[in-house]
Coordinates of C-alpha atoms and ligand atoms in Angstrom, one line a residue:
M106 CA 23.7 11.6 -5.9
T107 CA 23.0 15.4 -5.6
Y108 CA 19.5 16.7 -5.8
T109 CA 18.2 20.1 -6.6
K110 CA 16.7 22.1 -3.8
L111 CA 13.3 23.5 -4.7
N112 CA 13.4 27.3 -5.4
S113 CA 10.5 29.7 -6.2
T114 CA 10.7 28.9 -9.9
H115 CA 10.3 25.2 -9.3
L116 CA 7.4 25.9 -7.0
D117 CA 5.7 28.2 -9.5
R118 CA 6.1 25.6 -12.2
L119 CA 4.8 22.7 -10.0
G120 CA 2.0 24.9 -8.7
A121 CA 0.9 25.6 -12.3
M122 CA 0.4 21.8 -12.7
V123 CA -2.3 21.5 -10.0
A124 CA -4.9 23.8 -8.4
P125 CA -3.4 26.2 -5.9
D126 CA -4.9 24.5 -2.9
R127 CA -3.3 21.2 -3.8
I128 CA 0.4 22.2 -3.3
S129 CA 1.8 23.3 0.1
T130 CA 5.1 24.3 1.6
G131 CA 3.4 25.1 4.9
V132 CA 5.3 23.7 7.9
S133 CA 2.4 21.8 9.3
N134 CA 1.8 20.0 6.0
L135 CA 5.5 19.3 5.7
E136 CA 5.6 17.9 9.2
L137 CA 2.6 15.6 8.5
H138 CA 4.6 14.0 5.7
A139 CA 8.0 13.8 7.5
R140 CA 7.5 10.5 9.3
D141 CA 5.5 7.3 9.1
E142 CA 4.5 5.1 12.0
S143 CA 8.0 3.8 12.6
H144 CA 10.6 5.0 15.1
H145 CA 12.8 6.3 12.2
E146 CA 13.8 9.9 12.3
A147 CA 11.5 12.4 10.7
C148 CA 12.7 14.3 7.6
L149 CA 10.8 17.2 6.0
P150 CA 10.0 17.2 2.3
E151 CA 10.2 20.6 0.6
A152 CA 6.7 20.6 -0.8
V153 CA 3.6 18.3 -0.7
I154 CA 1.3 18.0 -3.7
W155 CA -2.1 16.3 -3.8
P156 CA -2.7 15.1 -7.4
E157 CA -6.2 14.3 -8.6
Q158 CA -5.4 12.9 -12.1
K159 CA -2.8 10.5 -13.5
D160 CA -1.8 13.1 -16.1
E161 CA -0.9 15.5 -13.3
V162 CA 1.3 12.9 -11.7
A163 CA 3.0 12.3 -15.0
E164 CA 3.6 16.0 -15.6
I165 CA 5.0 16.5 -12.1
V166 CA 7.3 13.5 -12.2
R167 CA 8.6 14.4 -15.7
Y168 CA 9.5 17.9 -14.5
A169 CA 11.1 16.6 -11.3
N170 CA 13.2 14.2 -13.4
E171 CA 14.4 16.9 -15.6
H172 CA 15.4 19.0 -12.6
R173 CA 16.7 16.1 -10.4
I174 CA 14.0 16.7 -7.7
P175 CA 13.2 13.7 -5.5
V176 CA 9.6 12.5 -5.6
T177 CA 8.2 10.2 -2.9
G178 CA 4.7 8.7 -3.0
W179 CA 2.5 8.9 0.1
G180 CA -0.6 6.8 1.0
S181 CA -1.6 6.9 4.6
G182 CA 1.9 7.1 6.0
S183 CA 1.2 3.9 8.1
S184 CA 4.5 2.1 7.1
L185 CA 6.6 0.7 9.9
E186 CA 10.1 0.8 8.2
G187 CA 10.4 4.5 7.2
N188 CA 9.3 3.5 3.7
P189 CA 7.7 6.9 2.8
I190 CA 10.0 9.2 4.7
P191 CA 11.4 11.7 2.2
V192 CA 15.0 11.4 3.4
C193 CA 16.3 13.5 0.4
G194 CA 13.7 16.2 0.7
G195 CA 12.0 17.1 -2.6
V196 CA 8.3 16.6 -3.3
V197 CA 5.9 14.2 -1.6
L198 CA 3.0 13.2 -3.8
N199 CA 0.0 12.5 -1.4
F200 CA -2.5 10.2 -3.3
N201 CA -5.4 10.8 -0.9
L202 CA -7.5 12.7 -3.5
M203 CA -7.0 10.0 -6.1
N204 CA -9.4 7.8 -4.1
R205 CA -12.0 6.7 -6.7
I206 CA -13.3 3.2 -7.0
L207 CA -13.5 3.3 -10.8
E208 CA -15.3 0.1 -11.6
I209 CA -16.4 -3.1 -9.8
R210 CA -16.8 -6.0 -12.2
E211 CA -18.7 -8.5 -10.0
E212 CA -18.9 -11.1 -12.8
D213 CA -15.0 -11.1 -13.1
F214 CA -14.3 -10.7 -9.4
Q215 CA -12.3 -7.6 -10.2
A216 CA -12.2 -3.9 -9.3
D217 CA -10.3 -0.9 -10.8
V218 CA -9.2 1.5 -8.2
E219 CA -7.1 4.6 -7.8
P220 CA -4.1 4.4 -5.5
G221 CA -5.6 6.5 -2.7
V222 CA -8.5 4.2 -2.0
I223 CA -8.4 2.9 1.6
Y224 CA -8.9 -0.9 1.6
Q225 CA -11.5 -0.9 4.3
D226 CA -13.6 1.6 2.2
L227 CA -13.3 -0.7 -0.8
N228 CA -14.5 -3.7 1.4
D229 CA -17.4 -1.6 2.8
K230 CA -18.5 -1.1 -0.8
L231 CA -18.0 -4.7 -1.8
R232 CA -19.7 -6.3 1.2
H233 CA -23.2 -5.6 -0.3
K234 CA -22.1 -7.4 -3.4
G235 CA -20.9 -10.5 -1.5
L236 CA -17.3 -9.9 -2.4
F237 CA -14.1 -8.7 -0.6
F238 CA -10.5 -7.7 -1.3
P239 CA -8.6 -10.1 1.0
P240 CA -5.3 -8.4 2.1
D241 CA -6.0 -6.6 5.4
P242 CA -2.9 -4.9 7.0
G243 CA -4.9 -3.5 9.9
A244 CA -4.0 0.2 9.7
R245 CA -6.1 2.4 7.3
A246 CA -3.8 1.8 4.5
T247 CA -4.3 2.8 0.8
L248 CA -4.2 0.5 -2.1
G249 CA -1.1 2.4 -3.5
G250 CA 0.8 1.9 -0.2
M251 CA -0.2 -1.7 0.1
I252 CA 0.9 -2.4 -3.5
A253 CA 4.2 -0.6 -2.9
N254 CA 4.9 -2.5 0.3
N255 CA 3.3 -5.8 -0.8
A256 CA 1.3 -5.7 2.4
S257 CA -0.3 -8.7 4.0
G258 CA -2.6 -9.4 6.9
T259 CA -4.5 -11.9 8.9
R260 CA -6.1 -13.6 5.9
T261 CA -2.9 -13.9 3.8
V262 CA -2.5 -17.5 4.9
R263 CA -5.5 -18.4 2.7
Y264 CA -5.9 -15.6 0.2
G265 CA -2.3 -14.5 -0.4
S266 CA -0.6 -11.1 0.1
T267 CA -1.3 -8.0 -2.0
R268 CA 1.0 -9.4 -4.7
H269 CA -1.3 -12.3 -5.3
N270 CA -4.3 -10.0 -5.7
V271 CA -3.1 -7.5 -8.2
L272 CA -3.7 -8.2 -11.9
R273 CA -3.0 -5.0 -13.7
L274 CA -1.3 -1.6 -12.9
Q275 CA -0.9 1.8 -14.5
L276 CA 2.3 3.4 -13.5
V277 CA 4.0 6.7 -14.0
T278 CA 7.7 6.0 -14.7
A279 CA 10.5 8.3 -13.7
D280 CA 10.5 10.0 -17.1
G281 CA 6.8 10.8 -16.8
E282 CA 5.4 8.1 -19.1
I283 CA 2.1 6.4 -18.2
V284 CA 2.6 2.6 -18.6
R285 CA 0.1 -0.2 -18.3
I286 CA 1.3 -3.6 -17.1
G287 CA -0.5 -6.9 -16.6
T288 CA -3.9 -8.1 -18.0
R289 CA -7.4 -8.7 -16.7
S290 CA -7.0 -12.4 -17.2
S291 CA -6.6 -14.5 -14.0
K292 CA -3.6 -16.3 -15.6
T293 CA -1.1 -15.4 -18.3
S294 CA 2.2 -16.7 -19.5
S295 CA 3.0 -13.8 -21.7
G296 CA 6.3 -12.0 -21.2
L297 CA 8.2 -10.9 -18.2
D298 CA 6.1 -10.5 -15.0
L299 CA 6.4 -6.8 -14.3
I300 CA 3.5 -6.9 -11.9
N301 CA 5.6 -9.0 -9.6
L302 CA 8.5 -6.6 -10.0
F303 CA 6.5 -3.5 -9.2
V304 CA 4.4 -4.9 -6.3
G305 CA 6.7 -4.5 -3.3
S306 CA 9.1 -2.0 -5.0
E307 CA 8.2 0.7 -2.5
G308 CA 7.7 3.4 -5.1
I309 CA 11.4 3.3 -6.2
L310 CA 10.6 2.2 -9.8
G311 CA 7.4 4.0 -10.6
L312 CA 4.3 5.4 -9.0
V313 CA 1.0 3.5 -9.1
V314 CA -1.8 5.6 -10.5
E315 CA -4.4 2.9 -11.1
A316 CA -4.8 -0.8 -10.2
T317 CA -7.0 -3.8 -11.1
V318 CA -7.3 -6.0 -8.1
R319 CA -8.7 -9.5 -7.6
L320 CA -11.8 -9.9 -5.5
V321 CA -13.0 -13.0 -3.6
G322 CA -16.5 -14.1 -2.8
L323 CA -17.5 -13.8 0.9
P324 CA -17.6 -17.3 2.3
A325 CA -21.0 -19.0 2.6
A326 CA -20.0 -20.4 6.0
F327 CA -17.3 -19.5 8.5
S328 CA -16.2 -20.7 11.9
A329 CA -13.8 -19.2 14.4
A330 CA -12.1 -20.4 17.6
V331 CA -9.8 -19.3 20.3
A332 CA -7.3 -21.8 21.8
S333 CA -5.2 -21.2 24.9
L334 CA -2.0 -23.2 25.3
P335 CA 0.6 -23.4 28.0
T336 CA 3.5 -21.9 26.1
V337 CA 4.2 -20.0 22.9
E338 CA 6.3 -22.9 21.8
A339 CA 3.3 -25.2 22.2
C340 CA 1.2 -22.7 20.2
S341 CA 3.8 -22.7 17.4
R342 CA 3.8 -26.6 17.3
A343 CA 0.0 -26.6 17.1
V344 CA 0.2 -24.1 14.2
F345 CA 2.6 -26.4 12.4
Q346 CA 0.3 -29.4 12.9
I347 CA -2.8 -27.4 11.7
M348 CA -1.0 -26.4 8.6
R349 CA 0.4 -29.9 8.0
A350 CA -3.0 -31.4 8.4
G351 CA -4.2 -29.2 5.5
L352 CA -7.0 -27.5 7.5
N353 CA -6.5 -24.4 5.3
P354 CA -7.3 -21.7 7.9
A355 CA -8.5 -18.3 6.6
A356 CA -6.6 -16.8 9.6
L357 CA -4.3 -18.2 12.2
E358 CA -2.8 -15.7 14.6
L359 CA -0.6 -16.3 17.6
M360 CA -0.3 -13.9 20.5
S361 CA 1.9 -14.0 23.6
P362 CA 0.2 -13.6 27.1
E363 CA 1.4 -10.0 27.3
C364 CA -0.8 -9.3 24.2
I365 CA -3.8 -11.0 25.6
D366 CA -3.4 -9.1 28.9
V367 CA -3.5 -5.7 27.0
M368 CA -6.4 -6.8 24.8
N369 CA -8.4 -8.0 27.8
R370 CA -7.9 -4.7 29.6
E371 CA -8.7 -2.5 26.5
R372 CA -11.5 -4.6 25.0
D373 CA -12.8 -6.6 27.9
L374 CA -12.3 -9.9 26.0
G375 CA -12.2 -12.0 29.1
L376 CA -9.6 -14.5 27.7
P377 CA -7.3 -16.6 29.8
V378 CA -4.0 -14.7 30.0
S379 CA -1.9 -17.3 28.3
P380 CA -0.3 -18.0 24.8
T381 CA -3.3 -17.9 22.4
L382 CA -4.3 -18.7 18.9
F383 CA -7.1 -17.0 17.0
M384 CA -8.2 -19.1 14.1
E385 CA -10.9 -18.8 11.4
F386 CA -12.0 -21.2 8.7
H387 CA -14.0 -20.5 5.6
G388 CA -16.1 -23.0 3.6
T389 CA -19.4 -23.8 1.9
A390 CA -21.0 -26.0 4.5
E391 CA -21.3 -25.7 8.4
G392 CA -20.9 -29.5 8.7
H393 CA -17.5 -29.6 7.1
L394 CA -16.3 -26.6 9.2
A395 CA -17.4 -28.4 12.4
D396 CA -15.2 -31.3 11.4
V397 CA -12.3 -28.9 10.7
L398 CA -12.7 -27.3 14.1
S399 CA -12.8 -30.5 16.0
M400 CA -9.6 -31.6 14.3
A401 CA -8.0 -28.2 15.2
Q402 CA -9.1 -28.7 18.8
E403 CA -7.6 -32.2 18.8
L404 CA -4.3 -30.8 17.5
C405 CA -4.2 -28.1 20.1
E406 CA -5.0 -30.6 22.9
E407 CA -2.2 -32.8 21.8
E408 CA 0.1 -29.8 22.4
G409 CA -1.3 -29.4 25.9
G410 CA -4.1 -26.9 25.1
T411 CA -5.9 -25.7 28.2
A412 CA -9.0 -24.1 26.6
F413 CA -10.6 -24.2 23.2
R414 CA -13.6 -21.9 22.6
S415 CA -15.3 -22.5 19.2
G416 CA -18.7 -21.8 17.7
L417 CA -18.1 -18.1 17.9
G418 CA -20.8 -16.0 16.2
R419 CA -20.1 -13.3 13.7
D420 CA -20.2 -10.5 16.4
E421 CA -17.8 -12.3 18.7
R422 CA -15.5 -13.2 15.8
D423 CA -15.5 -9.6 14.6
R424 CA -14.8 -8.3 18.2
L425 CA -11.8 -10.6 18.6
F426 CA -10.3 -9.8 15.2
R427 CA -10.9 -6.1 15.6
A428 CA -8.9 -6.3 18.9
R429 CA -6.2 -8.2 17.1
H430 CA -6.0 -5.5 14.4
E431 CA -5.8 -2.8 17.0
L432 CA -3.2 -4.6 19.1
S433 CA -0.2 -2.5 17.9
E434 CA -2.0 0.7 18.9
M435 CA -3.0 -0.8 22.3
I436 CA 0.6 -1.7 23.0
R437 CA 1.7 1.8 22.2
R438 CA -0.9 3.3 24.5
E439 CA 0.4 1.0 27.3
H440 CA 3.8 2.6 27.2
P441 CA 3.5 6.3 26.5
D442 CA 7.1 7.1 27.5
R443 CA 8.5 4.5 25.1
T444 CA 8.8 4.0 21.4
H445 CA 7.9 0.8 19.5
S446 CA 10.0 -1.2 17.1
T447 CA 8.8 -4.2 15.3
A448 CA 10.7 -7.1 13.9
D449 CA 9.0 -8.8 10.9
V450 CA 10.8 -12.0 10.1
A451 CA 9.1 -14.8 8.2
V452 CA 10.3 -18.3 7.9
P453 CA 9.3 -21.6 6.2
I454 CA 6.6 -23.2 8.4
S455 CA 8.9 -26.1 9.5
A456 CA 11.2 -23.5 11.1
Y457 CA 8.3 -21.6 12.8
P458 CA 8.5 -23.4 16.2
D459 CA 12.2 -22.7 16.4
I460 CA 11.9 -19.0 15.6
I461 CA 9.0 -18.6 18.1
A462 CA 11.0 -20.4 20.8
W463 CA 14.0 -18.1 20.1
S464 CA 11.9 -15.0 20.2
R465 CA 10.3 -16.0 23.5
Q466 CA 13.7 -16.5 25.1
A467 CA 15.0 -13.2 23.7
L468 CA 12.0 -11.4 25.1
E469 CA 12.5 -13.0 28.6
E470 CA 16.2 -12.2 28.7
A471 CA 16.0 -8.7 27.4
G472 CA 14.3 -7.1 30.4
I473 CA 12.6 -4.6 28.1
P474 CA 8.8 -4.5 27.7
G475 CA 8.1 -6.7 24.7
Y476 CA 5.3 -8.6 22.9
I477 CA 5.1 -11.4 20.3
F478 CA 2.3 -11.6 17.9
S479 CA 2.4 -13.4 14.6
H480 CA 0.6 -14.2 11.4
A481 CA 1.4 -17.8 12.4
G482 CA 0.0 -19.6 9.4
D483 CA 2.5 -17.6 7.2
G484 CA 5.5 -18.2 9.5
N485 CA 5.6 -14.4 10.0
V486 CA 6.7 -13.2 13.5
H487 CA 6.5 -9.8 15.0
L488 CA 8.7 -9.4 18.0
V489 CA 7.9 -5.9 19.3
F490 CA 10.0 -4.1 21.8
M491 CA 9.0 -0.8 23.5
G492 CA 12.3 0.9 24.0
K493 CA 12.8 3.8 26.4
T494 CA 12.8 6.9 24.2
G495 CA 16.3 8.4 24.1
D496 CA 18.0 5.5 25.9
A497 CA 20.8 4.7 23.6
G498 CA 21.9 1.6 25.5
E499 CA 18.4 0.0 25.4
W500 CA 18.1 0.7 21.7
K501 CA 21.5 -0.8 21.0
E502 CA 20.4 -4.0 22.8
I503 CA 17.1 -4.1 20.8
G504 CA 19.1 -3.7 17.6
R505 CA 21.4 -6.5 18.6
I506 CA 18.5 -8.8 19.3
Y507 CA 16.9 -8.0 16.0
D508 CA 20.2 -8.7 14.1
R509 CA 20.4 -12.1 15.7
L510 CA 16.7 -12.8 15.0
V511 CA 17.2 -11.9 11.3
D512 CA 20.4 -14.1 11.1
R513 CA 18.4 -17.0 12.5
S514 CA 15.5 -16.4 10.0
L515 CA 17.9 -16.1 7.0
A516 CA 19.7 -19.3 8.2
S517 CA 16.4 -21.2 7.9
G518 CA 15.7 -19.9 4.5
G519 CA 13.5 -17.0 5.7
T520 CA 13.4 -13.3 5.2
A521 CA 14.2 -10.2 7.2
T522 CA 10.8 -8.7 6.3
G523 CA 7.6 -10.7 5.7
E524 CA 5.3 -7.7 5.1
H525 CA 6.5 -4.3 6.2
G526 CA 9.0 -3.9 3.4
V527 CA 12.6 -2.7 3.5
G528 CA 12.3 1.1 3.8
L529 CA 15.1 2.4 5.8
G530 CA 15.1 -0.1 8.6
K531 CA 15.8 -3.3 6.8
R532 CA 18.4 -2.1 4.2
K533 CA 21.3 -3.4 6.3
Y534 CA 20.0 -7.0 5.8
M535 CA 19.6 -6.8 2.0
E536 CA 23.2 -8.0 1.3
A537 CA 22.9 -11.0 3.6
E538 CA 19.4 -12.0 2.3
H539 CA 19.9 -11.5 -1.4
G540 CA 23.7 -11.8 -2.0
A541 CA 24.6 -11.4 -5.7
S542 CA 21.0 -10.7 -6.8
L543 CA 21.2 -7.4 -5.0
A544 CA 23.4 -6.2 -7.8
W545 CA 20.6 -7.0 -10.2
M546 CA 18.2 -5.0 -8.1
R547 CA 20.5 -2.1 -8.4
R548 CA 20.7 -2.5 -12.2
I549 CA 16.9 -2.6 -12.4
K550 CA 16.6 0.5 -10.3
D551 CA 19.1 2.3 -12.6
L552 CA 17.2 1.1 -15.7
F553 CA 13.8 2.5 -14.5
D554 CA 15.1 5.5 -12.6
P555 CA 18.6 6.5 -13.8
N556 CA 18.5 9.8 -12.0
R557 CA 17.3 8.1 -8.8
I558 CA 14.6 10.6 -8.1
L559 CA 11.9 8.1 -7.0
N560 CA 11.8 7.6 -3.2
P561 CA 15.6 7.8 -3.0
G562 CA 17.5 6.2 -0.1
K563 CA 15.0 3.3 0.3
L564 CA 15.1 -0.5 -0.2
I565 CA 18.6 -0.7 -1.9
P566 CA 21.5 0.0 0.4
Ligands
LIG152 C1 -1.0 -0.4 13.6 C2 -0.4 -0.9 12.3 C3 -0.6 -2.2 12.0 C4 0.0 -2.7 10.7 N1 -0.3 -4.0 10.4 C5 0.2 -4.4 9.2 C6 0.0 -5.8 8.8 O1 -0.7 -6.6 9.5 N2 0.5 -6.2 7.6 C7 1.2 -5.3 6.8 O2 1.6 -5.7 5.7 N3 1.5 -4.1 7.2 C8 1.0 -3.6 8.4 N4 1.3 -2.3 8.7 C9 2.1 -1.5 7.9 C10 1.4 -0.6 6.9 O3 0.0 -0.4 7.2 C11 1.4 -1.2 5.5 O4 2.7 -1.3 5.0 C12 0.6 -0.4 4.4 O5 0.7 -1.1 3.2 C13 1.1 1.0 4.2 O6 0.1 1.7 3.4 P1 0.0 3.3 3.4 O7 -1.1 3.6 2.6 O8 0.1 3.8 4.8 O9 1.4 3.6 2.6 P2 2.5 4.6 3.0 O10 3.1 4.2 4.4 O11 2.1 6.0 2.9 O12 3.6 4.3 1.9 C14 4.1 3.0 1.8 C15 5.1 3.0 0.6 O13 4.4 3.1 -0.6 C16 4.9 4.2 -1.3 N5 3.7 4.7 -2.0 C17 2.6 5.2 -1.6 N6 1.7 5.5 -2.5 C18 2.3 5.0 -3.7 C19 1.9 5.0 -5.0 N7 0.7 5.4 -5.4 N8 2.8 4.5 -6.0 C20 4.0 4.0 -5.6 N9 4.4 4.0 -4.3 C21 3.6 4.5 -3.4 C22 5.5 5.1 -0.3 O14 6.5 5.9 -0.9 C23 6.1 4.1 0.6 O15 7.4 3.6 0.1 C24 0.7 -1.8 9.9 C25 0.9 -0.5 10.3 C26 0.4 0.0 11.5 C27 0.6 1.4 11.9

């Protein structure tokens, strides 16, 4: 596909669609939109535009489509697979100024938001109303970016991923039409499910300009606990037992000893440096949660658990989970001369102990600094390697390990990417994961975006 390079006429026309201070071709702005948080190579766009209204987005996209100019959406740029890198140049649409919370309907447990709203800001606003939006990917992500990547987080095990919490979208399609999909009803059996098609489509089918999201009541009671076990394999078996027992955790996170060591040093957590589970349970009554915790403790002890600290208050719970959310940044600070790369496989829960055991062995054999942390209740594993920057041999080895990890995940019925999306990094696994249905994805892309101007080069190999 050949694309048009922006010339002064294009820039004048695009500039006339927004205020002059909301379009830039300045090098520093281009550089700020050339890479996400992944190790993938940077690529400069030709212009960055900050729209404020959905009509502006529609006009820009319509013009870009007519002139075969690539358009890539940008939220916070916190993706980990190169998802928003404008590999074909063109225009980046940065949604940060479309950051209004349009309406909160407490009585329906719903909010209408623009795509540039940061999910923590939404939750700050909702806290006073006793509500929250559950998906929590950790980084300061925007709702638009979360919808595009179908982001998840520590609470997905109980409340679902972004996909499960989106009811309605307004989209700008490649030809510049504004289309509304979905309803405000919590269930529907009407027509094809375009919400499920668009959530997770990484901005290659259309751009989100408004969303209605589902909210959840803050739990009346919660309990949190930290369990130390002798091996990550024992942790993974305890996870399986907790899930099988139907304890319904609101968070169940596994961390290898290397993670605990870094977190202790950065946040003074004082935890034993051993494989560890953080868990949280939500409910209506303290008594019931006490029973749940004692059962979780029993299950951990059956797997050789060496310590189980429960009855954590809100402050301690927040301190632990904040450290968990900031773990990726801590790991990067630990290795300033290295670059991180994160595997993101997810498997059915029965295959979880096997994939954890395999990851641990791979980590030990690799001789490269590495970490395992995992949204364990979802069977989602991050094997993170910190590769020496510029060391081709080391990066080849990391790639080889990831290929084998993905093979193993797919063989158990899992996926190459549980939450980070495909972007650039996971395209090579699409054929193996989806087989003949990949051809249908190509047809759907061509149907929605025949000129392939929307986030070209992503998701579909
Ligand atoms: C430290 C750290 C921890 C993380 N932890 C998690 C985690 O636990 N779980 C998880 O799921 N992810 C995690 N991530 C990855 C990342 O935060 C998520 O993928 C997040 O959803 C990206 O949101 P963003 O606003 O940064 O989007 P961006 O990275 O800017 O964009 C993401 C994708 O969305 C597209 N896009 C942006 N806006 C729109 C729009 N309005 N319409 C259509 N497409 C659009 C972009 O083109 C791109 O394809 C983590 C990242 C970091 C750096």
